[in-house]
XYZ file of N, CA and C in Angstrom:
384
model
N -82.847 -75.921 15.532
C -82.352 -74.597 15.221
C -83.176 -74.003 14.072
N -83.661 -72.798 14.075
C -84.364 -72.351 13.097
C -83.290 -71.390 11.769
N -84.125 -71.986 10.819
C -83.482 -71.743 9.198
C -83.644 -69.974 9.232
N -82.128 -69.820 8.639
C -81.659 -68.659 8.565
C -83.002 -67.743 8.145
N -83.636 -68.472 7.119
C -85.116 -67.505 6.854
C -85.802 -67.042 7.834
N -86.278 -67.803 9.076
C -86.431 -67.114 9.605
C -86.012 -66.603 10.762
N -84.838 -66.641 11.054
C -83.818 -65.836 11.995
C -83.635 -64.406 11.057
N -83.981 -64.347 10.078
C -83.869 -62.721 9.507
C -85.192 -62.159 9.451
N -86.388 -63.043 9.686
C -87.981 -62.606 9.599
C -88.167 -62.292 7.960
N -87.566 -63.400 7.610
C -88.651 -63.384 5.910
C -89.643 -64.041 6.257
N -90.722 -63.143 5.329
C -92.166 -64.508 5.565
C -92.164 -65.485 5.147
N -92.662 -66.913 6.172
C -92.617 -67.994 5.472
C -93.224 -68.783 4.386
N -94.187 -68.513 3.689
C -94.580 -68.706 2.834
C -94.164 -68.179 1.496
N -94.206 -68.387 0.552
C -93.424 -68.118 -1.212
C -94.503 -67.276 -1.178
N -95.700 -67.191 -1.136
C -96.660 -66.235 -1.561
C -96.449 -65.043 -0.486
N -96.098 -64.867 0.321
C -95.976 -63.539 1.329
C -94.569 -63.234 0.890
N -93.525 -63.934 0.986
C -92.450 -63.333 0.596
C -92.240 -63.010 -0.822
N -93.206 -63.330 -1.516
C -93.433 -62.846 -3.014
C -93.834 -61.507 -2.926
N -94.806 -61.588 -2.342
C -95.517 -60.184 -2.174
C -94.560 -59.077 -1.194
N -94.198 -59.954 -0.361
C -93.116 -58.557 0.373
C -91.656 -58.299 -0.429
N -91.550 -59.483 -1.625
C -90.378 -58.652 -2.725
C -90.850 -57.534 -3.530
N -92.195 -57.530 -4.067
C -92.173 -56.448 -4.737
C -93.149 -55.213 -3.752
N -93.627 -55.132 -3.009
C -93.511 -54.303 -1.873
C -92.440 -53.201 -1.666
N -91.159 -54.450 -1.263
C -89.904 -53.727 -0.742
C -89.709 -54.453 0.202
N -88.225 -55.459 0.221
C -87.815 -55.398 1.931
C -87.162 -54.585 2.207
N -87.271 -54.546 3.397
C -86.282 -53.578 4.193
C -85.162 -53.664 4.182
N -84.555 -52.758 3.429
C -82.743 -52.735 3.754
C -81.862 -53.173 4.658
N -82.638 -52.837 6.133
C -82.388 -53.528 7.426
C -82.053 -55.146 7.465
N -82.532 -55.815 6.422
C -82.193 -57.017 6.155
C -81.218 -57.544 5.877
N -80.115 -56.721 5.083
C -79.020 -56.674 4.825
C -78.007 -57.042 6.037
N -78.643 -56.069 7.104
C -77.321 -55.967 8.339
C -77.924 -57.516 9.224
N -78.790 -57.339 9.274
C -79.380 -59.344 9.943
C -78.443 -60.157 9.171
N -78.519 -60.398 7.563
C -77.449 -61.352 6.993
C -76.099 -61.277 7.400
N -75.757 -60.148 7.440
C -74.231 -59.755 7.444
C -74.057 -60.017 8.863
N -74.531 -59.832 9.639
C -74.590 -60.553 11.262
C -74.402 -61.973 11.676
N -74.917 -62.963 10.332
C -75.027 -63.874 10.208
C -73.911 -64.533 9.956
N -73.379 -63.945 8.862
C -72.119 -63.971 7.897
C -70.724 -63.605 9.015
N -70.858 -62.915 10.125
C -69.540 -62.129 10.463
C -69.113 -60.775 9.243
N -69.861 -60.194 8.863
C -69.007 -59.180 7.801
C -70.133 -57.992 8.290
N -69.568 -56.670 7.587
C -70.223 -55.688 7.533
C -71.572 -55.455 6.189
N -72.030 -55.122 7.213
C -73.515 -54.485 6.204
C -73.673 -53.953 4.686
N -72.502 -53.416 4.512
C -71.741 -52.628 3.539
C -71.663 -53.840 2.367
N -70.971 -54.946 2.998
C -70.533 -55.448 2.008
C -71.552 -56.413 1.283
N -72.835 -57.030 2.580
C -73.785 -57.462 1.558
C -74.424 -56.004 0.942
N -74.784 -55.261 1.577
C -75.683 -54.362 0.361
C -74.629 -54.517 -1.312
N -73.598 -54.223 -0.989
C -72.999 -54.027 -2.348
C -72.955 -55.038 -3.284
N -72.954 -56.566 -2.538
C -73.220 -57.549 -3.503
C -74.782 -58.036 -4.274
N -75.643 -56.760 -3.313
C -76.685 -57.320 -4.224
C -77.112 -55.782 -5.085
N -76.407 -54.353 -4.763
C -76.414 -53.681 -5.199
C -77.507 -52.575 -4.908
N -77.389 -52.876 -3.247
C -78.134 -51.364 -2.505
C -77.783 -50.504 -2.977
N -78.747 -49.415 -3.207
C -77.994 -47.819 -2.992
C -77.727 -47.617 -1.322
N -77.299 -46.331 -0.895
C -76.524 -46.547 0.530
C -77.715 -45.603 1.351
N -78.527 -45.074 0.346
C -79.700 -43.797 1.103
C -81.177 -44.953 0.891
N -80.851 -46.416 0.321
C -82.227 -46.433 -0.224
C -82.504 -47.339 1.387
N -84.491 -47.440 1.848
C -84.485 -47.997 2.970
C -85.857 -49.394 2.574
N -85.759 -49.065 1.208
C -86.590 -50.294 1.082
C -85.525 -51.051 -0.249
N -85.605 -51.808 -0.686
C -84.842 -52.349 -1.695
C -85.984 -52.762 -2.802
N -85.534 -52.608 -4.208
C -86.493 -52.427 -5.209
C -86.771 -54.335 -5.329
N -87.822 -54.405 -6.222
C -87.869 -56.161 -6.465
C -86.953 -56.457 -6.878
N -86.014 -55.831 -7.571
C -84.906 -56.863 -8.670
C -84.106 -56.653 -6.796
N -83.349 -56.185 -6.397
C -82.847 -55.850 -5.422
C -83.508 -57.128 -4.303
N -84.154 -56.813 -3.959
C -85.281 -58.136 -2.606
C -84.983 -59.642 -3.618
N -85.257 -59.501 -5.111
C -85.361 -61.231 -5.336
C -83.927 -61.619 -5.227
N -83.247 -60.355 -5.684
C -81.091 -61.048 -5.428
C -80.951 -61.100 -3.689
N -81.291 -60.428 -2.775
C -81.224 -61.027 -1.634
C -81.988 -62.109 -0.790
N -83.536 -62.619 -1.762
C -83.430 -63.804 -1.077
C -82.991 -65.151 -1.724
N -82.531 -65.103 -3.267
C -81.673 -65.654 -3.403
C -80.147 -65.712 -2.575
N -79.839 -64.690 -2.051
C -78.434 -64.965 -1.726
C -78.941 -65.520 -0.181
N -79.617 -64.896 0.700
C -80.077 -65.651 1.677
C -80.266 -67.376 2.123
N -81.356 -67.636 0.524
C -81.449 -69.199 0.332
C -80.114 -69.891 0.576
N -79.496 -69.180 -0.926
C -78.126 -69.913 -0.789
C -77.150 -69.874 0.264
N -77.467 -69.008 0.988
C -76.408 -68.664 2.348
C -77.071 -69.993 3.663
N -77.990 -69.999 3.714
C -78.463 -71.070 4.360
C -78.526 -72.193 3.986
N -77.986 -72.921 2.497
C -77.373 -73.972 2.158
C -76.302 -73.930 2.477
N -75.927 -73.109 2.561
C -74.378 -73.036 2.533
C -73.704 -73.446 4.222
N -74.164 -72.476 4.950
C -74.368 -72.482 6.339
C -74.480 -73.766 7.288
N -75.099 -74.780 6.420
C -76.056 -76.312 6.430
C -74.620 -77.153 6.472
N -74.145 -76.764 4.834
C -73.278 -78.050 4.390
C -71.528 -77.303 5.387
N -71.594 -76.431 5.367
C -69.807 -76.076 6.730
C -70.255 -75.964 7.789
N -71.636 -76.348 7.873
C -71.873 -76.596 9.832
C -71.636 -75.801 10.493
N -72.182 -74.664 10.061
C -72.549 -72.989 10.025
C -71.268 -72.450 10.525
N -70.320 -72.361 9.668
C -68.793 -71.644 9.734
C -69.201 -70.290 8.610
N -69.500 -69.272 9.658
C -69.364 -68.273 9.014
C -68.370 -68.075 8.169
N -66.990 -67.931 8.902
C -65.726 -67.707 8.094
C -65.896 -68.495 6.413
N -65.687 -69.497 6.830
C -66.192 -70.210 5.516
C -66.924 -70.141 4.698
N -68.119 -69.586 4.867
C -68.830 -69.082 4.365
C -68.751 -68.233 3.261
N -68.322 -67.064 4.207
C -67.983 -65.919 3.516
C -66.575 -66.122 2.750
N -65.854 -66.972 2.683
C -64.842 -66.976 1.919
C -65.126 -68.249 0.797
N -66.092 -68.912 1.121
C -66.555 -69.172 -0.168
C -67.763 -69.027 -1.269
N -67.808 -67.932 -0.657
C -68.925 -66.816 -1.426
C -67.730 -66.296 -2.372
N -66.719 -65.809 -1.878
C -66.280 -64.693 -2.466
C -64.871 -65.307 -2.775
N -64.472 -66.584 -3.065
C -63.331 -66.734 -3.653
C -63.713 -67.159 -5.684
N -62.927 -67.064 -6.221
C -62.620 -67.792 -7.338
C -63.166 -69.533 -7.569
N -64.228 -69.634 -7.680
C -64.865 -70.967 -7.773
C -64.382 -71.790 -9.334
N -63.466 -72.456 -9.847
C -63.094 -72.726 -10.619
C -64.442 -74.044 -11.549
N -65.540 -74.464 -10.623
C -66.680 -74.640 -11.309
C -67.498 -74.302 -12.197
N -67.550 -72.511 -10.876
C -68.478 -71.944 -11.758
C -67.455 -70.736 -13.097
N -66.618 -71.272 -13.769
C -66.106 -70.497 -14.595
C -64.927 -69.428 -13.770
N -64.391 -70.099 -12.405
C -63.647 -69.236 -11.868
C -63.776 -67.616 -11.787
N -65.333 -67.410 -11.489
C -65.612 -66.170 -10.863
C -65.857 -66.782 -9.126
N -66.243 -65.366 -8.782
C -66.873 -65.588 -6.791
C -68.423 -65.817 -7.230
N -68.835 -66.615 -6.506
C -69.980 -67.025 -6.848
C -71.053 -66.038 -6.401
N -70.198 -65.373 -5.221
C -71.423 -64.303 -5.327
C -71.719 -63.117 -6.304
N -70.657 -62.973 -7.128
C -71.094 -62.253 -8.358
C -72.250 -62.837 -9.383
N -72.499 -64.582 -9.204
C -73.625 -64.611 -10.118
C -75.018 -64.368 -9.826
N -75.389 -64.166 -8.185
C -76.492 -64.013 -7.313
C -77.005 -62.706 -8.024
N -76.805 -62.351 -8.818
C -77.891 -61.059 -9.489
C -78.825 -62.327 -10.057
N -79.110 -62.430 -11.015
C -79.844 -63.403 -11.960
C -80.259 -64.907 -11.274
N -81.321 -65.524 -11.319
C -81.805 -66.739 -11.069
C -81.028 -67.533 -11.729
N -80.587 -67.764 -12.742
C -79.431 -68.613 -13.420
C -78.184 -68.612 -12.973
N -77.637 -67.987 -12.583
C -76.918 -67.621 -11.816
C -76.685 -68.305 -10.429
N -77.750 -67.601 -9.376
C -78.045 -68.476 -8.348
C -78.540 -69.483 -8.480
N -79.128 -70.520 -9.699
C -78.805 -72.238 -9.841
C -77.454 -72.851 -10.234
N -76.507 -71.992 -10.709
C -75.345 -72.566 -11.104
C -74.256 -72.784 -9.348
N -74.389 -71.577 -8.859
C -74.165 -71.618 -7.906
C -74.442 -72.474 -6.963
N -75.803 -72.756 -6.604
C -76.289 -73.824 -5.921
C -76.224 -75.390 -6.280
N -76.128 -75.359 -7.336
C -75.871 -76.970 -8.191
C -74.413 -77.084 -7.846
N -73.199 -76.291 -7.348
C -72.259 -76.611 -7.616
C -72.246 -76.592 -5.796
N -72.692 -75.828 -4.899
C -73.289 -76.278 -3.649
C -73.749 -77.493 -3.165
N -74.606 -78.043 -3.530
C -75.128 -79.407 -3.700
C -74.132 -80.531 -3.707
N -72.927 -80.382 -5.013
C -72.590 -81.721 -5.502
C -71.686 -81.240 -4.190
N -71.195 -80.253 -3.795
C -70.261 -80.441 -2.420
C -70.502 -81.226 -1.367
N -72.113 -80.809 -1.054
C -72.502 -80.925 0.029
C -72.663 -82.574 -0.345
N -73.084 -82.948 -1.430
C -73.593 -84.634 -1.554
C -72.203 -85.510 -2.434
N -71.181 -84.640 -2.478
C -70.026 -85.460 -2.659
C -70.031 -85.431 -3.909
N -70.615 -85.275 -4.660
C -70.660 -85.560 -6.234
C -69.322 -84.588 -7.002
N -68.945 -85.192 -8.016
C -68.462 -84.273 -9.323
C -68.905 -83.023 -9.476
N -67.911 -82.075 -9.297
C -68.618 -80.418 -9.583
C -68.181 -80.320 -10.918
């Protein structure tokens, strides 16, 4: 089965998808995830903080969605791709990470490692 990366057509390489973050991805990317997810389009743009007219997404904008992407395809991995699940543990109260939704920390790279470290010890059983 091919990795959510590229079932949405990010480039595979760190150096092309580097270069196509500050480029611009396409907004259109948004509704591929959210397809992925079971949810509306709407609601990823807003978690990474589309405008609703914009059709490219700025770099800070592209690096929070392929962070949330990455992490959505860990995620996807360890519930044996249960959307539902997914999306409800994106967006519940994670008492790990300081009892926010973890997708509120996906702005910032620190953020999306706290998130993912606490991903991990799920997925490998460990102490969160």
């Amino acid at each position: 089965m091919k990795s959510l990366i590229e079932r949405l057509g990010l480039p595979h390489s760190h150096k092309s998808l580097h270069q196509a973050t500050i480029t611009g991805l396409p907004v259109e990317l948004t509704s591929r995830l959210a397809e992925e997810l079971g949810i509306d389009a709407c609601v990823v743009a807003g978690w990474i903080g589309i405008a609703p007219e914009a059709s490219l997404m700025t770099s800070a904008e592209g690096d929070a969605f392929c962070r949330l992407a990455n992490l959505v395809d860990v995620l996807m991995s360890v519930l044996e791709s249960d959307q539902a699940a997914a999306t409800r543990w994106l967006t519940s109260p994670n008492i790990a990470l300081g009892n926010v939704q973890p997708v509120s920390l996906l702005s910032t790279e620190v953020g999306g490692r706290a998130v993912r470290q606490v991903m991990l010890a799920i997925e490998y059983g460990l102490p969160v």
